PDB file of C-alpha atoms in Angstrom:
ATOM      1  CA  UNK A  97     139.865  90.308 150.674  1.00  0.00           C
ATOM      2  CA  UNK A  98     138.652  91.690 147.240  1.00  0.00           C
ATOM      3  CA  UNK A  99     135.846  91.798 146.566  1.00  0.00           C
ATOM      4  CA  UNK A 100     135.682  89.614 143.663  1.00  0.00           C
ATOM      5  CA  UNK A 101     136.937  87.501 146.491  1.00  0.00           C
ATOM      6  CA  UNK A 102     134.025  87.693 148.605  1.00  0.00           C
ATOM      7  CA  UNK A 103     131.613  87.460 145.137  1.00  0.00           C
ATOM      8  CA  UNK A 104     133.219  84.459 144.461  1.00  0.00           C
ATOM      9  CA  UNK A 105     132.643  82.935 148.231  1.00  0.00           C
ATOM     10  CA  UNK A 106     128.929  83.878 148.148  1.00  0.00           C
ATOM     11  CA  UNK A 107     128.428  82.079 145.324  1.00  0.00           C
ATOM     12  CA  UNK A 108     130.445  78.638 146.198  1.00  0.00           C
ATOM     13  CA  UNK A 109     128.156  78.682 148.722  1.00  0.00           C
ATOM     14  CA  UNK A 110     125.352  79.627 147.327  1.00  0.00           C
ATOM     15  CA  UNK A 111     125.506  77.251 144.476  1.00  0.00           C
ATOM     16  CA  UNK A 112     126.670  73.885 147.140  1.00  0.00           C
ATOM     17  CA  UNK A 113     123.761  74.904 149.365  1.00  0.00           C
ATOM     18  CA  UNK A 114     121.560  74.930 146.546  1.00  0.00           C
ATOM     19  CA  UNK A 115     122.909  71.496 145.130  1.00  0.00           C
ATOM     20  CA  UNK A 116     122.430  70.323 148.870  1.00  0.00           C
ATOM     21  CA  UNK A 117     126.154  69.389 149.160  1.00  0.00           C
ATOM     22  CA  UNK A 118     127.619  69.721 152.674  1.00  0.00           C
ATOM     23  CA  UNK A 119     131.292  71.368 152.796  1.00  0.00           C
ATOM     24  CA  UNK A 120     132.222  67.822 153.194  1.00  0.00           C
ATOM     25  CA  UNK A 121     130.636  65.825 150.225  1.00  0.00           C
ATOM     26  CA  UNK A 122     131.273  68.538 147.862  1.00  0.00           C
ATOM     27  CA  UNK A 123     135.230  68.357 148.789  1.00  0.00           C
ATOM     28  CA  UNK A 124     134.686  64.982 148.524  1.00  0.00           C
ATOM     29  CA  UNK A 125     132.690  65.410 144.961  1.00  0.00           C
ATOM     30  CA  UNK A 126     135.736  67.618 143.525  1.00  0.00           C
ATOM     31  CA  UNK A 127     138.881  65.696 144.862  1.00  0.00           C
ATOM     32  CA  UNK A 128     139.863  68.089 147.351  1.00  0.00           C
ATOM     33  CA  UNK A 129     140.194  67.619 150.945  1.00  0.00           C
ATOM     34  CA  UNK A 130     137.035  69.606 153.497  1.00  0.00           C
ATOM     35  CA  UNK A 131     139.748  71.720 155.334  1.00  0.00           C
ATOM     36  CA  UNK A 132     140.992  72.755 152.169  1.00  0.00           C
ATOM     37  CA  UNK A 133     137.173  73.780 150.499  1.00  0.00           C
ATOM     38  CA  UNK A 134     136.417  75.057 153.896  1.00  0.00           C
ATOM     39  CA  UNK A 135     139.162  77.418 153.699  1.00  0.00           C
ATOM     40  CA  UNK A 136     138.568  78.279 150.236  1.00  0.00           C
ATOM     41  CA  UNK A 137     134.811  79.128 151.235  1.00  0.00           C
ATOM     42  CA  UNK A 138     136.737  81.640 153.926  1.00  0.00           C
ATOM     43  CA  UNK A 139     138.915  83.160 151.237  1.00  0.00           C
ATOM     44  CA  UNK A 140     142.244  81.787 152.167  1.00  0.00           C
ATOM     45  CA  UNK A 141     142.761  79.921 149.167  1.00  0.00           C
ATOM     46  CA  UNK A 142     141.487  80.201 145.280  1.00  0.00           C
ATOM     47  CA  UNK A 143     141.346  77.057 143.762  1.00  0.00           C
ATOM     48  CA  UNK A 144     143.306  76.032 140.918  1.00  0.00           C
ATOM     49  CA  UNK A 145     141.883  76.288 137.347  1.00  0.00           C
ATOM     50  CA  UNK A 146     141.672  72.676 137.890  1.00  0.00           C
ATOM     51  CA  UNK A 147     139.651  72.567 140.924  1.00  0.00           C
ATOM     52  CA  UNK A 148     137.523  75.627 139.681  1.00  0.00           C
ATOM     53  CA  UNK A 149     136.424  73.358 136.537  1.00  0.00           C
ATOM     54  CA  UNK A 150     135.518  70.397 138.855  1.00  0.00           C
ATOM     55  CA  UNK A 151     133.616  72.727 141.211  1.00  0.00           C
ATOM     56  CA  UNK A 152     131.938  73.577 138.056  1.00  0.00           C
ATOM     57  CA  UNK A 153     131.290  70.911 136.592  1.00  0.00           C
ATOM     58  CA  UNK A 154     129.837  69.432 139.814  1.00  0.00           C
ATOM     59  CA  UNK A 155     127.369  72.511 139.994  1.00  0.00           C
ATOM     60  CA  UNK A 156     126.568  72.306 136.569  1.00  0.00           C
ATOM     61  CA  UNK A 157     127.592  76.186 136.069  1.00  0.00           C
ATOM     62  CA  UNK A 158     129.447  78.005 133.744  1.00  0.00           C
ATOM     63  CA  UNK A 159     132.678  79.058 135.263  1.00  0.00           C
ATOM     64  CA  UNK A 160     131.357  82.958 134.903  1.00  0.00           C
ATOM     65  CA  UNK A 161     128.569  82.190 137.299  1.00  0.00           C
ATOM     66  CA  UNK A 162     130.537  81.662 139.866  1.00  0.00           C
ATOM     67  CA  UNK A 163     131.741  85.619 139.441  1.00  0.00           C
ATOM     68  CA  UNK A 164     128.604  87.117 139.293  1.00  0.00           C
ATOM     69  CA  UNK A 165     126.873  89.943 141.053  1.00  0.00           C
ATOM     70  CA  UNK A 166     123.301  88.324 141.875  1.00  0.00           C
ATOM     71  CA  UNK A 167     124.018  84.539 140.935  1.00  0.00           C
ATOM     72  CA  UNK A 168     120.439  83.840 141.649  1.00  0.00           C
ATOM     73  CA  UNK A 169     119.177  86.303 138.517  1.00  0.00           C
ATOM     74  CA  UNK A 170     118.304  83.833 135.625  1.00  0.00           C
ATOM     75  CA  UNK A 171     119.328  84.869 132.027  1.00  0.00           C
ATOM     76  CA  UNK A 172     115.521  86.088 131.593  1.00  0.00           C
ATOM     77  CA  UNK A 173     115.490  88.011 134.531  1.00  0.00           C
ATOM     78  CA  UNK A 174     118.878  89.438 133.159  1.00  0.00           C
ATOM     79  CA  UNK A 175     118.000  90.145 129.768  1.00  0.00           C
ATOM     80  CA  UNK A 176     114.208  91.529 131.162  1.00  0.00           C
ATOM     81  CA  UNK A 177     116.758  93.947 132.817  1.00  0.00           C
ATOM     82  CA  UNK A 178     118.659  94.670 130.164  1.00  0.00           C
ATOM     83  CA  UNK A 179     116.088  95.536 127.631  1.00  0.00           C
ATOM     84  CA  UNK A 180     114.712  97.943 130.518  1.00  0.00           C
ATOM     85  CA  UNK A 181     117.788  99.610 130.900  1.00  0.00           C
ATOM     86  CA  UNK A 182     118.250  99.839 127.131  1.00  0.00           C
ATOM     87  CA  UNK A 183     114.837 101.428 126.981  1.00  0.00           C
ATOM     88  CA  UNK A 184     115.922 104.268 129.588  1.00  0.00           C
ATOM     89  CA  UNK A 185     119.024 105.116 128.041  1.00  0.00           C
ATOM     90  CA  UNK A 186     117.336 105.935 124.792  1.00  0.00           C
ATOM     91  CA  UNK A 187     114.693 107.681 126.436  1.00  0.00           C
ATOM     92  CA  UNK A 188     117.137 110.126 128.084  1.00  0.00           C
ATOM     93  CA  UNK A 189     119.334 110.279 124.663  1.00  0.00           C
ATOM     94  CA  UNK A 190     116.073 111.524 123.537  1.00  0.00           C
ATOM     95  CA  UNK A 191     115.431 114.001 125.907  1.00  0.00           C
ATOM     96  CA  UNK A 192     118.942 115.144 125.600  1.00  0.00           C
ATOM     97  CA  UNK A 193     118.791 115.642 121.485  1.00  0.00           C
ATOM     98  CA  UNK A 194     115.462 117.239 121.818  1.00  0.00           C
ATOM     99  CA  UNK A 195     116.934 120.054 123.795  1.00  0.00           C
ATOM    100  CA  UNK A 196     120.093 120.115 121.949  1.00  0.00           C
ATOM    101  CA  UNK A 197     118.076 120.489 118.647  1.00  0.00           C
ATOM    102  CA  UNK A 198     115.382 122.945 120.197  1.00  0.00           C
ATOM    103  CA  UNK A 199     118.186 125.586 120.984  1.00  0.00           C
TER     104      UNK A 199
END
């Protein structure tokens, strides 16, 4: 298993648990049968762009959300993050010119 794969799994999971869906009334929810979520959920199957869209659209996600890292991270904790990173990167660039232009 990839692991996009297991990414993926963590946050089908994730996202049902939080929507307090069991394995079977979220199969149920999406038109697919529970052995068939359940072994999507154990990374035997990827569901069809079809499926994928209903899963989604159950959740009320994006489709992208279901790929990320730390699903959990709102987009203001993510962009909080960003900006910090941003900040560090052109402090270093700093430091870097400065000694570049000191020599």
């Amino acid at each position: 298993m990839t692991h996009l794969q297991q990414v993926f799994i963590n946050n089908i999971r994730f996202y049902r648990t939080k929507a307090n869906f069991t394995q079977v009334d979220f199969a149920t929810e999406i038109g697919v049968t529970p052995n068939y979520l359940n072994a999507v959920e154990n990374g035997k199957y990827f569901p069809s762009p079809d499926v994928l869209q209903k899963m989604c659209d159950s959740l009320k996600l994006y489709p992208y959300q279901l790929f990320l890292e730390q699903p959990e991270m709102s987009s203001m904790q993510c962009k909080a993050e960003y900006q910090q990173l941003m900040l560090s990167l052109k402090q270093e660039i700093d430091v870097v010119l400065q000694a570049y232009l000191v020599k």
